[in-house]
């Protein structure tokens, strides 16, 4: 991923500045919005990546879309435009969210299920995640019907596989070994 190291540096700098200005939470919300907007809008993503579109046009588009953002967020947009790095804005936003969560002791967990998580299952998954990490956890649900049932929990480099597909694969391997 081109620009990943630069994105981390910008994210750390913005987090430091936002923390000093007591606006880290507001900037985190802005960064979530920016990351989601860029991920969901193919047009915006292509505009930011395009070498044909001038930096001033990209800046104008971003300032129009995110005009209610914190001044630190708008300052980041200015800095990225001035340094010809506006194409990594989405990566910077994602890294900022990661760093902010780490600073608050929050871990992001992805839970893959065959159907959307119910409130009861979400509570059980959060309990299991807290047991595995000892940290507060936020859950992102990914739906994958191929796991048939149960769930797969991923937190950082820890994976807990309680899917029916996994149990069936274990049985299959056991029968083929005998």
Coordinates of N, CA and C in Angstrom, one line a residue:
X1 N 0.8 -1.2 0.0 CA 0.0 0.0 0.0 C 0.9 1.2 0.0
X2 N 0.9 1.9 -1.1 CA 1.7 3.1 -1.2 C 1.3 4.2 -0.3
X3 N 2.2 4.8 0.4 CA 1.9 5.9 1.4 C 1.5 5.4 2.8
X4 N 1.6 4.1 3.0 CA 1.2 3.6 4.4 C 2.1 4.2 5.5
X5 N 3.4 4.3 5.2 CA 4.3 4.8 6.3 C 4.0 6.3 6.5
X6 N 3.8 7.0 5.4 CA 3.5 8.4 5.5 C 2.2 8.7 6.2
X7 N 1.2 7.8 5.9 CA -0.1 7.9 6.5 C 0.0 7.8 8.1
X8 N 0.9 6.8 8.5 CA 1.1 6.6 9.9 C 1.7 7.9 10.5
X9 N 2.7 8.5 9.9 CA 3.3 9.7 10.4 C 2.3 10.8 10.5
X10 N 1.5 11.1 9.4 CA 0.6 12.1 9.5 C -0.5 11.9 10.6
X11 N -0.9 10.6 10.7 CA -1.9 10.3 11.7 C -1.4 10.5 13.1
X12 N -0.1 10.1 13.4 CA 0.5 10.4 14.7 C 0.6 11.9 15.0
X13 N 1.0 12.6 14.0 CA 1.1 14.1 14.2 C -0.2 14.7 14.4
X14 N -1.2 14.3 13.7 CA -2.6 14.9 13.9 C -3.1 14.5 15.3
X15 N -2.9 13.3 15.7 CA -3.4 12.8 17.0 C -2.7 13.6 18.1
X16 N -1.4 13.8 18.0 CA -0.6 14.6 19.0 C -1.2 16.0 19.0
X17 N -1.4 16.7 17.9 CA -1.9 18.0 17.9 C -3.3 18.1 18.4
X18 N -4.1 17.2 18.0 CA -5.5 17.1 18.5 C -5.6 16.9 20.0
X19 N -4.7 16.0 20.5 CA -4.6 15.8 22.0 C -4.2 17.0 22.7
X20 N -3.2 17.7 22.2 CA -2.8 19.0 22.8 C -3.9 20.0 22.8
X21 N -4.7 20.0 21.8 CA -5.8 21.0 21.7 C -7.1 20.5 22.3
X22 N -7.0 19.3 22.9 CA -8.2 18.7 23.6 C -9.4 18.5 22.6
X23 N -9.0 18.2 21.3 CA -10.0 17.9 20.3 C -9.9 16.6 19.7
X24 N -9.2 15.6 20.3 CA -8.9 14.3 19.8 C -10.2 13.5 19.5
X25 N -11.2 13.7 20.3 CA -12.5 12.9 20.1 C -13.2 13.5 18.9
X26 N -13.3 14.8 18.8 CA -13.9 15.4 17.6 C -13.2 15.1 16.3
X27 N -11.9 15.1 16.3 CA -11.1 14.8 15.1 C -11.3 13.3 14.8
X28 N -11.4 12.4 15.8 CA -11.7 11.0 15.6 C -13.0 10.8 14.8
X29 N -14.0 11.5 15.3 CA -15.3 11.5 14.6 C -15.2 11.9 13.1
X30 N -14.4 13.0 12.9 CA -14.2 13.5 11.6 C -13.5 12.5 10.7
X31 N -12.5 11.8 11.3 CA -11.7 10.8 10.6 C -12.5 9.6 10.2
X32 N -13.4 9.2 11.1 CA -14.3 8.1 10.8 C -15.2 8.5 9.6
X33 N -15.7 9.7 9.7 CA -16.6 10.2 8.6 C -15.8 10.2 7.3
X34 N -14.6 10.7 7.3 CA -13.7 10.8 6.1 C -13.4 9.5 5.5
X35 N -13.0 8.5 6.4 CA -12.7 7.2 6.0 C -13.9 6.5 5.4
X36 N -15.0 6.6 6.0 CA -16.3 6.0 5.5 C -16.7 6.6 4.2
X37 N -16.6 7.9 4.1 CA -17.0 8.6 2.9 C -16.2 8.3 1.7
X38 N -14.9 8.2 1.9 CA -13.9 7.9 0.8 C -14.1 6.4 0.4
X39 N -14.3 5.6 1.4 CA -14.5 4.1 1.1 C -15.8 3.9 0.3
X40 N -16.9 4.7 0.6 CA -18.2 4.5 0.0 C -18.4 5.2 -1.3
X41 N -17.6 6.3 -1.5 CA -17.8 7.1 -2.7 C -16.6 6.8 -3.7
X42 N -16.9 6.1 -4.8 CA -15.9 5.8 -5.8 C -15.5 7.1 -6.5
X43 N -16.4 8.0 -6.7 CA -16.1 9.3 -7.3 C -15.1 10.1 -6.5
X44 N -15.3 10.2 -5.2 CA -14.4 10.9 -4.3 C -13.0 10.3 -4.3
X45 N -13.0 8.9 -4.2 CA -11.8 8.2 -4.1 C -11.0 8.4 -5.4
X46 N -11.7 8.3 -6.5 CA -11.0 8.5 -7.8 C -10.5 10.0 -8.0
X47 N -11.3 10.9 -7.5 CA -10.9 12.3 -7.5 C -9.6 12.5 -6.8
X48 N -9.5 12.0 -5.6 CA -8.3 12.2 -4.7 C -7.1 11.5 -5.4
X49 N -7.3 10.4 -6.1 CA -6.2 9.6 -6.7 C -5.7 10.2 -8.0
X50 N -6.6 11.0 -8.6 CA -6.4 11.4 -10.0 C -5.2 12.4 -10.1
X51 N -4.2 12.2 -11.0 CA -3.1 13.1 -11.2 C -3.6 14.3 -12.1
X52 N -4.7 14.1 -12.8 CA -5.2 15.1 -13.7 C -5.9 16.3 -13.0
X53 N -6.6 16.0 -11.9 CA -7.3 17.0 -11.2 C -6.4 17.7 -10.3
X54 N -6.4 19.1 -10.3 CA -5.5 19.9 -9.6 C -5.8 19.8 -8.1
X55 N -4.7 20.1 -7.3 CA -4.8 20.0 -5.8 C -5.8 21.0 -5.3
X56 N -5.9 22.2 -6.0 CA -6.9 23.2 -5.5 C -8.3 22.7 -5.7
X57 N -8.6 22.0 -6.7 CA -9.9 21.4 -6.9 C -10.2 20.4 -5.9
X58 N -9.2 19.5 -5.6 CA -9.4 18.4 -4.6 C -9.7 19.1 -3.3
X59 N -8.9 20.1 -2.9 CA -9.1 20.8 -1.7 C -10.5 21.4 -1.6
X60 N -10.9 22.1 -2.6 CA -12.2 22.7 -2.6 C -13.3 21.7 -2.4
X61 N -13.2 20.5 -3.1 CA -14.2 19.4 -3.0 C -14.2 18.9 -1.5
X62 N -13.1 18.7 -0.9 CA -13.0 18.2 0.4 C -13.5 19.2 1.4
X63 N -13.2 20.5 1.3 CA -13.7 21.5 2.2 C -15.2 21.7 2.1
X64 N -15.8 21.4 0.9 CA -17.2 21.5 0.7 C -17.9 20.3 1.4
X65 N -17.3 19.1 1.2 CA -17.9 17.9 1.8 C -17.8 17.9 3.3
X66 N -16.6 18.3 3.8 CA -16.4 18.2 5.2 C -16.3 19.6 5.9
X67 N -17.1 20.5 5.5 CA -17.1 21.9 6.0 C -17.3 22.0 7.5
X68 N -18.0 21.0 8.1 CA -18.4 21.1 9.5 C -17.3 20.4 10.4
X69 N -16.2 20.1 9.8 CA -15.1 19.4 10.5 C -14.4 20.3 11.5
X70 N -13.7 19.7 12.4 CA -12.8 20.4 13.4 C -11.7 21.1 12.6
X71 N -11.2 22.2 13.2 CA -10.2 23.0 12.5 C -8.9 22.2 12.4
X72 N -8.6 21.2 13.3 CA -7.5 20.4 13.1 C -7.6 19.5 11.9
X73 N -8.8 19.0 11.7 CA -9.0 18.1 10.5 C -8.8 18.9 9.2
X74 N -9.4 20.1 9.2 CA -9.2 21.0 8.0 C -7.8 21.4 7.8
X75 N -7.0 21.5 8.9 CA -5.6 21.8 8.8 C -4.9 20.6 8.2
X76 N -5.3 19.4 8.5 CA -4.7 18.2 7.9 C -4.9 18.2 6.4
X77 N -6.1 18.6 6.0 CA -6.4 18.6 4.5 C -5.5 19.6 3.9
X78 N -5.3 20.8 4.5 CA -4.4 21.8 4.0 C -3.0 21.3 3.8
X79 N -2.5 20.7 4.9 CA -1.1 20.2 4.9 C -1.0 19.1 3.8
X80 N -1.9 18.2 3.7 CA -1.8 17.1 2.7 C -1.8 17.7 1.3
X81 N -2.6 18.7 1.0 CA -2.7 19.4 -0.3 C -1.4 20.1 -0.5
X82 N -0.9 20.8 0.4 CA 0.4 21.5 0.2 C 1.6 20.6 0.0
X83 N 1.5 19.4 0.6 CA 2.6 18.4 0.4 C 2.4 17.5 -0.7
X84 N 1.3 17.7 -1.5 CA 1.0 16.8 -2.6 C 0.7 15.4 -2.2
X85 N 0.1 15.2 -1.0 CA -0.2 13.9 -0.5 C -1.6 13.7 -0.2
X86 N -2.5 14.5 -0.8 CA -3.9 14.4 -0.5 C -4.5 13.0 -0.9
X87 N -3.8 12.3 -1.8 CA -4.3 11.0 -2.2 C -4.3 10.0 -1.0
X88 N -3.5 10.2 0.1 CA -3.5 9.3 1.2 C -4.4 9.7 2.4
X89 N -5.3 10.7 2.1 CA -6.2 11.1 3.2 C -7.0 10.0 3.8
X90 N -7.5 9.1 3.0 CA -8.3 7.9 3.5 C -7.5 7.1 4.4
X91 N -6.2 6.8 4.0 CA -5.3 6.0 4.8 C -5.0 6.7 6.2
X92 N -4.7 8.0 6.1 CA -4.4 8.8 7.3 C -5.6 8.7 8.3
X93 N -6.8 8.8 7.7 CA -8.0 8.8 8.6 C -8.1 7.4 9.3
X94 N -7.9 6.3 8.5 CA -8.0 5.0 9.1 C -6.9 4.8 10.2
X95 N -5.7 5.2 9.9 CA -4.6 5.1 10.9 C -4.9 6.0 12.1
X96 N -5.5 7.1 11.9 CA -5.8 8.0 13.1 C -6.8 7.3 14.0
X97 N -7.8 6.7 13.4 CA -8.8 5.9 14.2 C -8.2 4.8 15.0
X98 N -7.3 4.1 14.3 CA -6.5 3.0 15.0 C -5.7 3.5 16.2
X99 N -5.0 4.6 15.9 CA -4.1 5.2 17.0 C -5.0 5.7 18.1
X100 N -6.1 6.4 17.8 CA -7.0 6.9 18.8 C -7.5 5.8 19.7
X101 N -8.0 4.8 19.0 CA -8.6 3.6 19.8 C -7.5 3.0 20.7
X102 N -6.3 2.9 20.2 CA -5.2 2.3 21.0 C -4.9 3.2 22.2
X103 N -4.9 4.5 22.0 CA -4.6 5.4 23.1 C -5.7 5.4 24.2
X104 N -6.9 5.0 23.8 CA -8.0 4.8 24.7 C -8.2 3.4 25.3
X105 N -7.3 2.5 24.8 CA -7.4 1.1 25.3 C -8.5 0.3 24.7
X106 N -8.9 0.8 23.5 CA -10.0 0.1 22.8 C -9.5 -0.7 21.6
X107 N -9.9 -1.9 21.5 CA -9.5 -2.8 20.5 C -10.6 -3.0 19.5
X108 N -10.3 -3.1 18.2 CA -11.4 -3.4 17.2 C -11.4 -4.9 16.9
X109 N -12.6 -5.4 17.0 CA -12.8 -6.8 16.8 C -13.7 -7.0 15.6
X110 N -13.4 -7.9 14.7 CA -14.3 -8.2 13.5 C -14.9 -9.6 13.8
X111 N -16.2 -9.6 13.7 CA -16.9 -10.8 14.0 C -17.6 -11.2 12.6
X112 N -17.2 -12.4 12.1 CA -17.8 -12.9 10.9 C -18.9 -13.9 11.3
X113 N -20.1 -13.6 10.8 CA -21.3 -14.5 11.1 C -22.0 -14.8 9.9
X114 N -22.9 -15.8 9.9 CA -23.7 -16.2 8.7 C -24.8 -15.2 8.6
X115 N -25.3 -14.7 9.7 CA -26.4 -13.7 9.7 C -26.0 -12.5 10.5
X116 N -26.7 -11.4 10.5 CA -26.4 -10.3 11.3 C -26.4 -10.6 12.8
X117 N -25.6 -10.0 13.5 CA -25.5 -10.2 15.0 C -26.8 -9.8 15.7
X118 N -27.3 -10.6 16.5 CA -28.4 -10.2 17.4 C -27.8 -9.5 18.6
X119 N -28.6 -8.8 19.4 CA -28.1 -8.1 20.6 C -27.5 -9.1 21.6
X120 N -28.2 -10.3 21.7 CA -27.7 -11.3 22.6 C -26.4 -11.9 22.2
X121 N -26.2 -12.2 20.9 CA -25.0 -12.7 20.4 C -23.9 -11.7 20.5
X122 N -24.2 -10.4 20.2 CA -23.2 -9.4 20.3 C -22.7 -9.3 21.7
X123 N -23.6 -9.4 22.7 CA -23.1 -9.4 24.1 C -22.2 -10.5 24.5
X124 N -22.5 -11.7 23.9 CA -21.6 -12.9 24.2 C -20.3 -12.7 23.5
X125 N -20.3 -12.2 22.3 CA -19.1 -11.9 21.6 C -18.2 -10.9 22.3
X126 N -18.8 -9.8 22.8 CA -18.1 -8.8 23.5 C -17.4 -9.4 24.8
X127 N -18.2 -10.3 25.4 CA -17.7 -10.9 26.7 C -16.5 -11.8 26.3
X128 N -16.6 -12.6 25.2 CA -15.5 -13.4 24.8 C -14.2 -12.6 24.4
X129 N -14.5 -11.5 23.7 CA -13.4 -10.6 23.3 C -12.7 -10.0 24.5
X130 N -13.5 -9.6 25.4 CA -12.9 -9.0 26.6 C -12.1 -10.0 27.4
X131 N -12.6 -11.3 27.4 CA -11.9 -12.4 28.1 C -10.5 -12.7 27.3
X132 N -10.5 -12.6 26.0 CA -9.3 -12.9 25.2 C -8.3 -11.8 25.3
X133 N -8.7 -10.5 25.4 CA -7.8 -9.4 25.3 C -7.6 -8.7 26.6
X134 N -8.6 -8.7 27.5 CA -8.6 -7.9 28.7 C -8.8 -6.4 28.5
X135 N -9.2 -6.1 27.3 CA -9.4 -4.6 26.9 C -10.9 -4.4 26.5
X136 N -11.3 -3.1 26.4 CA -12.6 -2.8 25.9 C -12.5 -3.0 24.4
X137 N -13.6 -3.5 23.8 CA -13.6 -3.9 22.4 C -14.8 -3.3 21.7
X138 N -14.6 -2.8 20.5 CA -15.7 -2.4 19.6 C -15.8 -3.5 18.6
X139 N -17.1 -3.8 18.2 CA -17.3 -4.9 17.3 C -17.8 -4.4 15.9
X140 N -17.1 -5.0 14.9 CA -17.6 -4.8 13.5 C -18.1 -6.1 13.0
X141 N -19.3 -6.2 12.5 CA -19.9 -7.4 12.0 C -19.7 -7.6 10.5
X142 N -19.2 -8.7 10.1 CA -19.1 -9.1 8.7 C -19.9 -10.3 8.5
X143 N -20.8 -10.3 7.4 CA -21.7 -11.4 7.2 C -21.1 -12.2 6.0
X144 N -20.9 -13.5 6.3 CA -20.4 -14.5 5.4 C -21.2 -15.8 5.5
X145 N -22.1 -16.0 4.6 CA -23.0 -17.2 4.7 C -22.2 -18.5 4.6
X146 N -21.0 -18.5 4.1 CA -20.3 -19.8 3.9 C -19.8 -20.4 5.2
X147 N -19.9 -19.6 6.4 CA -19.5 -20.2 7.6 C -20.6 -21.0 8.3
X148 N -21.8 -21.0 7.6 CA -23.0 -21.8 8.0 C -23.6 -21.3 9.3
X149 N -22.9 -21.1 10.4 CA -23.4 -20.7 11.7 C -22.3 -20.5 12.6
X150 N -22.6 -20.1 13.8 CA -21.5 -19.7 14.8 C -20.9 -18.4 14.4
X151 N -19.6 -18.2 14.8 CA -18.9 -17.0 14.4 C -17.4 -17.2 14.4
X152 N -16.7 -16.2 13.8 CA -15.3 -16.2 13.8 C -14.9 -14.8 14.3
X153 N -14.2 -14.8 15.4 CA -13.8 -13.5 16.1 C -12.4 -13.2 15.8
X154 N -12.0 -12.1 15.3 CA -10.7 -11.7 15.1 C -10.4 -10.3 15.8
X155 N -9.4 -10.4 16.7 CA -8.9 -9.2 17.4 C -7.4 -9.1 17.3
X156 N -7.0 -8.1 16.5 CA -5.6 -8.0 16.2 C -5.1 -9.3 15.6
X157 N -4.1 -10.0 16.2 CA -3.6 -11.3 15.6 C -4.2 -12.5 16.3
X158 N -5.2 -12.3 17.1 CA -5.9 -13.4 17.8 C -7.2 -13.8 17.0
X159 N -7.4 -15.1 16.8 CA -8.6 -15.5 16.1 C -9.2 -16.6 16.9
X160 N -10.5 -16.5 17.1 CA -11.3 -17.5 17.8 C -12.4 -18.0 16.8
X161 N -12.3 -19.2 16.3 CA -13.2 -19.7 15.3 C -14.2 -20.7 15.9
X162 N -15.4 -20.2 16.0 CA -16.5 -21.0 16.6 C -17.6 -21.2 15.5
X163 N -17.1 -21.4 14.2 CA -18.0 -21.5 13.1 C -18.4 -23.0 12.9
X164 N -19.5 -23.2 12.4 CA -20.0 -24.6 12.1 C -19.1 -25.2 10.9
X165 N -18.8 -24.3 10.0 CA -17.9 -24.7 8.8 C -16.6 -25.2 9.4
X166 N -16.0 -24.6 10.3 CA -14.7 -25.0 10.9 C -14.9 -26.3 11.6
X167 N -16.0 -26.5 12.4 CA -16.2 -27.8 13.1 C -16.4 -28.9 12.1
X168 N -17.1 -28.7 11.0 CA -17.3 -29.7 9.9 C -15.9 -30.0 9.3
X169 N -15.1 -29.0 9.0 CA -13.8 -29.3 8.5 C -12.9 -30.1 9.4
X170 N -13.0 -29.9 10.7 CA -12.3 -30.7 11.7 C -12.7 -32.1 11.6
X171 N -14.0 -32.3 11.6 CA -14.6 -33.7 11.5 C -14.1 -34.4 10.2
X172 N -14.1 -33.6 9.1 CA -13.7 -34.2 7.8 C -12.2 -34.6 7.8
X173 N -11.4 -33.8 8.4 CA -10.0 -34.1 8.6 C -9.8 -35.3 9.5
X174 N -10.6 -35.4 10.5 CA -10.5 -36.5 11.4 C -10.9 -37.8 10.7
X175 N -11.9 -37.8 9.9 CA -12.3 -39.0 9.2 C -11.3 -39.4 8.1
X176 N -10.7 -38.4 7.5 CA -9.7 -38.8 6.4 C -8.4 -39.3 7.0
X177 N -8.1 -39.0 8.2 CA -6.9 -39.5 8.9 C -7.1 -40.9 9.3
X178 N -8.3 -41.4 9.6 CA -8.5 -42.7 10.1 C -8.7 -43.7 9.1

